[in-house]
Amino acid sequence: METEARLLLTFHALPAAFCELVVPSLEQSEEKYALPLGLCMRILPARQADQHKLLLASVSTPEGELRASALCSAPHYLLVQSEPLCELALELLAKSLAEHGAVLPGVTGVMDASDCFARCWQAFTGAAAELEICQRAYALRKVNPVRKPVGTKQQALPEQAPLVLEWINAMSAETASGNQAAWTLEDVSACIQDGVFYLWCAGGEPAAMAFYNRPTRRSVAISGVYTAPEKRGQGFATALVAGMCAQALAEGREFITLFTDVENPVSNAVYQHVGFYPVCDYHQYRF
């Protein structure tokens, strides 16, 4: 029987060492863990965790078997993973962070792991844990035929960066999640330069946007799906997402991932119509 005394908690100063330990586990269930895996790919080039305000932790057995991991890039919430669920490992992680005076704005992750960590954090710190949002992770391997509305999918242009930023801020205001970092015009411009932002343009005007996010060796996520309020209900975002999925698959991705708000039945139905199928739920807690 596993006990806390047999578990080894490590805080990693080197992102490469953290990724070497956790990535193989995440890749075994990539549809479920595309979010932490994509973030690992993003931080891998970093030389030192503290240079990028990263908190990287793992809990393993003496034999090197991973029991849980945690990743946080300030000011985002702590992202926890434990597969299969090891409550002792998450308890050890929460206890150590609390004893070291860590200030966590919240936690997110696959629901059994995030639920467990939130309970432990509450017990060790006395901080209230408010369930902020329930998200559903989806994956797609084949695009269904969808009705094509007026307009075309176009890569965002540098001069459209102010509009994209305006829409990002509008979307953030609508979702009202605490687990978001503020974008700058420079951030948006850099992403447009990288070719990840796409728009659906109808009648010569942008109507909807989305962008590719968190690429891995096998998959890529689609994020930031937004339609201008006055242009909603015409299928622009649906066509844009379908087109971006088809493009990514044609370029060699095995599958596409995407998150939705569980409490938004419209978006859940739309994405399933495109070809996405539900994988698991993530719970996000604010402390």
CSV table of C-alpha atoms in Angstrom, one decimal:
chain,number,residue,atom,x,y,z
A,1,MET,CA,0.0,0.0,0.0
A,2,GLU,CA,1.4,3.4,-0.9
A,3,THR,CA,2.0,5.9,1.9
A,4,GLU,CA,3.0,9.5,1.9
A,5,ALA,CA,6.4,8.6,3.3
A,6,ARG,CA,7.2,6.7,0.1
A,7,LEU,CA,6.3,9.6,-2.2
A,8,LEU,CA,8.9,12.1,-3.3
A,9,LEU,CA,8.0,15.7,-4.0
A,10,THR,CA,10.3,17.6,-6.3
A,11,PHE,CA,10.2,21.3,-7.2
A,12,HIS,CA,11.9,21.6,-10.6
A,13,ALA,CA,14.2,24.6,-11.4
A,14,LEU,CA,14.8,23.3,-14.9
A,15,PRO,CA,11.8,23.1,-17.2
A,16,ALA,CA,13.6,20.4,-19.3
A,17,ALA,CA,13.9,18.1,-16.3
A,18,PHE,CA,10.2,18.6,-15.4
A,19,CYS,CA,9.1,17.9,-19.0
A,20,GLU,CA,11.3,14.8,-19.3
A,21,LEU,CA,9.5,13.3,-16.3
A,22,VAL,CA,5.9,14.3,-17.0
A,23,VAL,CA,5.5,14.4,-20.8
A,24,PRO,CA,5.6,10.6,-21.4
A,25,SER,CA,2.7,10.2,-18.9
A,26,LEU,CA,0.7,13.0,-20.6
A,27,GLU,CA,1.3,11.7,-24.1
A,28,GLN,CA,-0.3,8.3,-23.1
A,29,SER,CA,-3.7,10.1,-22.8
A,30,GLU,CA,-3.1,13.2,-24.9
A,31,GLU,CA,-6.7,13.9,-25.8
A,32,LYS,CA,-7.4,14.2,-22.0
A,33,TYR,CA,-4.1,16.0,-21.2
A,34,ALA,CA,-3.5,18.1,-24.3
A,35,LEU,CA,-3.7,21.3,-22.1
A,36,PRO,CA,-0.8,20.4,-19.8
A,37,LEU,CA,1.1,18.7,-22.6
A,38,GLY,CA,0.8,21.8,-24.8
A,39,LEU,CA,2.0,24.0,-21.9
A,40,CYS,CA,5.0,21.7,-21.4
A,41,MET,CA,6.0,22.1,-25.1
A,42,ARG,CA,5.7,25.9,-24.6
A,43,ILE,CA,8.0,26.1,-21.5
A,44,LEU,CA,10.5,23.5,-22.7
A,45,PRO,CA,12.9,26.0,-24.3
A,46,ALA,CA,13.1,28.0,-21.0
A,47,ARG,CA,16.4,27.6,-19.2
A,48,GLN,CA,15.2,28.4,-15.7
A,49,ALA,CA,11.8,28.2,-14.1
A,50,ASP,CA,12.2,31.3,-12.0
A,51,GLN,CA,13.0,33.4,-15.1
A,52,HIS,CA,9.5,32.8,-16.3
A,53,LYS,CA,7.6,32.8,-13.0
A,54,LEU,CA,7.0,29.1,-13.4
A,55,LEU,CA,6.1,26.7,-10.6
A,56,LEU,CA,6.9,23.1,-11.6
A,57,ALA,CA,6.4,20.2,-9.3
A,58,SER,CA,6.1,16.4,-9.4
A,59,VAL,CA,5.3,13.7,-7.0
A,60,SER,CA,6.9,10.3,-7.7
A,61,THR,CA,7.6,6.9,-6.1
A,62,PRO,CA,11.3,6.0,-5.3
A,63,GLU,CA,11.1,3.9,-8.4
A,64,GLY,CA,10.4,7.0,-10.5
A,65,GLU,CA,6.8,6.3,-11.2
A,66,LEU,CA,4.9,9.6,-11.6
A,67,ARG,CA,1.9,10.0,-9.3
A,68,ALA,CA,1.0,13.7,-9.8
A,69,SER,CA,2.4,16.9,-11.4
A,70,ALA,CA,1.6,20.6,-11.2
A,71,LEU,CA,2.4,23.5,-13.5
A,72,CYS,CA,1.8,27.2,-12.9
A,73,SER,CA,2.8,30.2,-15.0
A,74,ALA,CA,1.9,33.3,-13.0
A,75,PRO,CA,-0.7,34.8,-13.0
A,76,HIS,CA,-2.5,31.7,-14.2
A,77,TYR,CA,-4.1,29.1,-11.9
A,78,LEU,CA,-2.1,26.0,-10.8
A,79,LEU,CA,-2.7,23.1,-13.3
A,80,VAL,CA,-2.7,19.7,-11.6
A,81,GLN,CA,-2.6,16.2,-13.1
A,82,SER,CA,-2.8,12.8,-11.5
A,83,GLU,CA,-3.4,9.7,-13.6
A,84,PRO,CA,-4.6,7.4,-12.2
A,85,LEU,CA,-5.8,9.6,-9.4
A,86,CYS,CA,-3.5,9.5,-6.4
A,87,GLU,CA,-5.0,11.5,-3.6
A,88,LEU,CA,-2.0,11.1,-1.3
A,89,ALA,CA,0.2,12.7,-4.0
A,90,LEU,CA,-2.1,15.7,-4.4
A,91,GLU,CA,-2.4,16.0,-0.6
A,92,LEU,CA,1.4,16.1,-0.3
A,93,LEU,CA,1.7,18.7,-3.0
A,94,ALA,CA,-1.0,20.9,-1.4
A,95,LYS,CA,0.5,20.5,2.1
A,96,SER,CA,4.0,21.5,0.9
A,97,LEU,CA,2.9,24.5,-1.1
A,98,ALA,CA,0.8,25.7,1.9
A,99,GLU,CA,3.8,25.2,4.3
A,100,HIS,CA,6.0,27.2,2.0
A,101,GLY,CA,3.5,30.1,1.9
A,102,ALA,CA,2.6,29.7,-1.8
A,103,VAL,CA,0.0,32.2,-2.9
A,104,LEU,CA,-2.3,30.4,-5.4
A,105,PRO,CA,-5.1,32.3,-7.1
A,106,GLY,CA,-6.8,29.0,-8.0
A,107,VAL,CA,-6.5,25.5,-9.4
A,108,THR,CA,-7.6,23.8,-12.6
A,109,GLY,CA,-7.3,20.3,-14.1
A,110,VAL,CA,-9.3,17.2,-14.9
A,111,MET,CA,-12.1,17.2,-12.4
A,112,ASP,CA,-11.1,14.4,-10.1
A,113,ALA,CA,-7.6,15.8,-9.6
A,114,SER,CA,-8.7,19.5,-9.3
A,115,ASP,CA,-11.5,18.6,-6.9
A,116,CYS,CA,-9.1,16.7,-4.7
A,117,PHE,CA,-6.4,19.4,-4.7
A,118,ALA,CA,-9.1,22.1,-3.9
A,119,ARG,CA,-10.3,20.1,-0.9
A,120,CYS,CA,-6.7,19.6,0.3
A,121,TRP,CA,-5.8,23.3,-0.2
A,122,GLN,CA,-8.9,24.3,1.7
A,123,ALA,CA,-8.0,22.0,4.6
A,124,PHE,CA,-4.4,23.2,4.8
A,125,THR,CA,-4.9,26.9,4.4
A,126,GLY,CA,-8.5,27.6,5.3
A,127,ALA,CA,-9.0,29.4,2.0
A,128,ALA,CA,-12.4,29.1,0.4
A,129,ALA,CA,-12.4,27.1,-2.9
A,130,GLU,CA,-15.1,28.4,-5.2
A,131,LEU,CA,-16.0,26.3,-8.3
A,132,GLU,CA,-15.6,29.0,-10.9
A,133,ILE,CA,-16.2,27.1,-14.1
A,134,CYS,CA,-16.7,23.6,-15.5
A,135,GLN,CA,-15.1,23.1,-18.8
A,136,ARG,CA,-15.4,20.1,-21.2
A,137,ALA,CA,-12.4,19.0,-23.2
A,138,TYR,CA,-13.2,17.9,-26.7
A,139,ALA,CA,-11.2,16.2,-29.5
A,140,LEU,CA,-11.8,15.9,-33.2
A,141,ARG,CA,-10.2,13.5,-35.7
A,142,LYS,CA,-12.6,14.0,-38.7
A,143,VAL,CA,-14.4,17.1,-39.8
A,144,ASN,CA,-18.1,16.7,-40.5
A,145,PRO,CA,-19.6,18.6,-43.4
A,146,VAL,CA,-21.1,22.0,-42.2
A,147,ARG,CA,-23.1,24.6,-44.0
A,148,LYS,CA,-20.9,27.2,-45.5
A,149,PRO,CA,-22.1,30.8,-44.8
A,150,VAL,CA,-21.2,33.8,-46.8
A,151,GLY,CA,-17.6,34.7,-46.6
A,152,THR,CA,-14.2,33.0,-46.3
A,153,LYS,CA,-11.6,31.9,-43.8
A,154,GLN,CA,-8.6,34.3,-43.9
A,155,GLN,CA,-5.4,34.5,-41.9
A,156,ALA,CA,-5.4,37.7,-39.8
A,157,LEU,CA,-3.2,40.5,-41.1
A,158,PRO,CA,-0.9,42.7,-39.1
A,159,GLU,CA,-3.2,45.8,-39.5
A,160,GLN,CA,-6.0,43.8,-37.9
A,161,ALA,CA,-4.2,43.4,-34.6
A,162,PRO,CA,-6.2,46.2,-32.8
A,163,LEU,CA,-9.5,44.5,-33.8
A,164,VAL,CA,-8.3,41.1,-32.7
A,165,LEU,CA,-7.2,42.6,-29.3
A,166,GLU,CA,-10.6,44.3,-29.0
A,167,TRP,CA,-12.3,41.0,-29.5
A,168,ILE,CA,-10.1,39.1,-27.1
A,169,ASN,CA,-10.9,41.7,-24.4
A,170,ALA,CA,-14.6,41.5,-25.2
A,171,MET,CA,-14.5,37.7,-25.0
A,172,SER,CA,-12.6,37.8,-21.6
A,173,ALA,CA,-15.3,40.2,-20.3
A,174,GLU,CA,-18.0,37.8,-21.3
A,175,THR,CA,-16.4,34.7,-19.8
A,176,ALA,CA,-15.3,36.6,-16.6
A,177,SER,CA,-12.8,33.9,-15.6
A,178,GLY,CA,-10.0,34.7,-13.2
A,179,ASN,CA,-7.6,32.3,-15.0
A,180,GLN,CA,-6.7,34.7,-17.8
A,181,ALA,CA,-3.7,36.9,-18.5
A,182,ALA,CA,-4.2,40.2,-20.1
A,183,TRP,CA,-3.1,40.4,-23.8
A,184,THR,CA,-1.2,43.3,-25.2
A,185,LEU,CA,-1.1,44.6,-28.7
A,186,GLU,CA,2.4,43.3,-28.9
A,187,ASP,CA,1.3,39.8,-27.9
A,188,VAL,CA,-1.4,39.8,-30.6
A,189,SER,CA,0.9,41.2,-33.3
A,190,ALA,CA,3.5,38.5,-32.5
A,191,CYS,CA,0.8,35.8,-32.8
A,192,ILE,CA,-0.4,37.2,-36.1
A,193,GLN,CA,3.1,37.2,-37.3
A,194,ASP,CA,3.4,33.5,-36.4
A,195,GLY,CA,0.3,32.9,-38.5
A,196,VAL,CA,-2.0,31.4,-35.7
A,197,PHE,CA,-4.9,33.9,-35.8
A,198,TYR,CA,-7.7,33.4,-38.4
A,199,LEU,CA,-10.8,35.4,-39.2
A,200,TRP,CA,-14.0,34.6,-41.0
A,201,CYS,CA,-14.7,37.6,-43.2
A,202,ALA,CA,-18.1,38.3,-44.8
A,203,GLY,CA,-19.0,41.2,-46.9
A,204,GLY,CA,-15.4,42.5,-46.7
A,205,GLU,CA,-15.5,42.7,-42.9
A,206,PRO,CA,-14.2,40.4,-40.2
A,207,ALA,CA,-17.1,38.5,-38.5
A,208,ALA,CA,-15.5,35.9,-36.3
A,209,MET,CA,-12.0,34.8,-35.0
A,210,ALA,CA,-10.2,31.8,-33.6
A,211,PHE,CA,-6.5,30.9,-33.2
A,212,TYR,CA,-4.3,27.8,-33.0
A,213,ASN,CA,-2.9,27.2,-29.6
A,214,ARG,CA,-0.6,24.8,-27.7
A,215,PRO,CA,0.8,22.7,-30.5
A,216,THR,CA,2.2,19.3,-29.7
A,217,ARG,CA,3.8,16.6,-31.9
A,218,ARG,CA,0.4,15.1,-32.6
A,219,SER,CA,-2.3,17.8,-31.9
A,220,VAL,CA,-3.1,21.4,-31.7
A,221,ALA,CA,-5.8,23.3,-29.8
A,222,ILE,CA,-8.3,25.8,-31.2
A,223,SER,CA,-8.9,28.7,-28.8
A,224,GLY,CA,-10.4,32.2,-28.7
A,225,VAL,CA,-13.5,31.4,-30.8
A,226,TYR,CA,-15.5,34.6,-30.9
A,227,THR,CA,-18.1,36.2,-33.1
A,228,ALA,CA,-18.9,39.9,-33.1
A,229,PRO,CA,-22.2,40.3,-31.3
A,230,GLU,CA,-24.0,41.9,-34.3
A,231,LYS,CA,-22.9,39.0,-36.6
A,232,ARG,CA,-23.9,36.0,-34.4
A,233,GLY,CA,-26.3,33.3,-35.4
A,234,GLN,CA,-25.1,33.1,-39.0
A,235,GLY,CA,-22.7,30.2,-38.7
A,236,PHE,CA,-19.5,32.2,-39.1
A,237,ALA,CA,-17.6,30.8,-36.1
A,238,THR,CA,-18.7,27.2,-36.9
A,239,ALA,CA,-17.4,27.5,-40.5
A,240,LEU,CA,-14.2,29.1,-39.3
A,241,VAL,CA,-13.5,26.3,-36.7
A,242,ALA,CA,-14.4,23.6,-39.2
A,243,GLY,CA,-12.0,25.1,-41.8
A,244,MET,CA,-9.2,25.5,-39.2
A,245,CYS,CA,-9.7,21.8,-38.2
A,246,ALA,CA,-9.6,20.6,-41.7
A,247,GLN,CA,-6.4,22.7,-42.4
A,248,ALA,CA,-4.6,21.3,-39.3
A,249,LEU,CA,-5.5,17.7,-40.1
A,250,ALA,CA,-4.3,18.2,-43.7
A,251,GLU,CA,-1.0,19.6,-42.4
A,252,GLY,CA,-0.4,16.4,-40.4
A,253,ARG,CA,-2.1,16.8,-37.0
A,254,GLU,CA,-3.7,13.6,-35.7
A,255,PHE,CA,-6.4,15.4,-33.8
A,256,ILE,CA,-7.6,18.8,-32.7
A,257,THR,CA,-8.6,19.8,-29.2
A,258,LEU,CA,-10.9,22.4,-27.8
A,259,PHE,CA,-12.5,23.5,-24.5
A,260,THR,CA,-16.1,24.6,-23.9
A,261,ASP,CA,-18.1,25.9,-21.0
A,262,VAL,CA,-20.2,22.9,-19.9
A,263,GLU,CA,-23.1,25.3,-19.1
A,264,ASN,CA,-23.2,26.6,-22.6
A,265,PRO,CA,-25.4,24.1,-24.5
A,266,VAL,CA,-25.3,26.0,-27.7
A,267,SER,CA,-21.5,25.9,-28.2
A,268,ASN,CA,-21.3,22.3,-27.1
A,269,ALA,CA,-23.9,21.4,-29.7
A,270,VAL,CA,-22.2,23.4,-32.4
A,271,TYR,CA,-18.8,21.8,-31.8
A,272,GLN,CA,-20.2,18.3,-31.8
A,273,HIS,CA,-21.9,19.2,-35.1
A,274,VAL,CA,-18.4,20.0,-36.5
A,275,GLY,CA,-17.1,16.6,-35.4
A,276,PHE,CA,-15.8,17.2,-31.8
A,277,TYR,CA,-16.5,14.5,-29.3
A,278,PRO,CA,-16.4,14.9,-25.5
A,279,VAL,CA,-13.3,13.6,-23.7
A,280,CYS,CA,-13.5,14.7,-20.0
A,281,ASP,CA,-14.4,17.6,-17.8
A,282,TYR,CA,-12.1,20.1,-16.2
A,283,HIS,CA,-13.0,21.9,-13.0
A,284,GLN,CA,-11.6,25.4,-12.2
A,285,TYR,CA,-11.5,26.7,-8.7
A,286,ARG,CA,-10.8,30.2,-7.5
A,287,PHE,CA,-9.2,30.5,-4.0
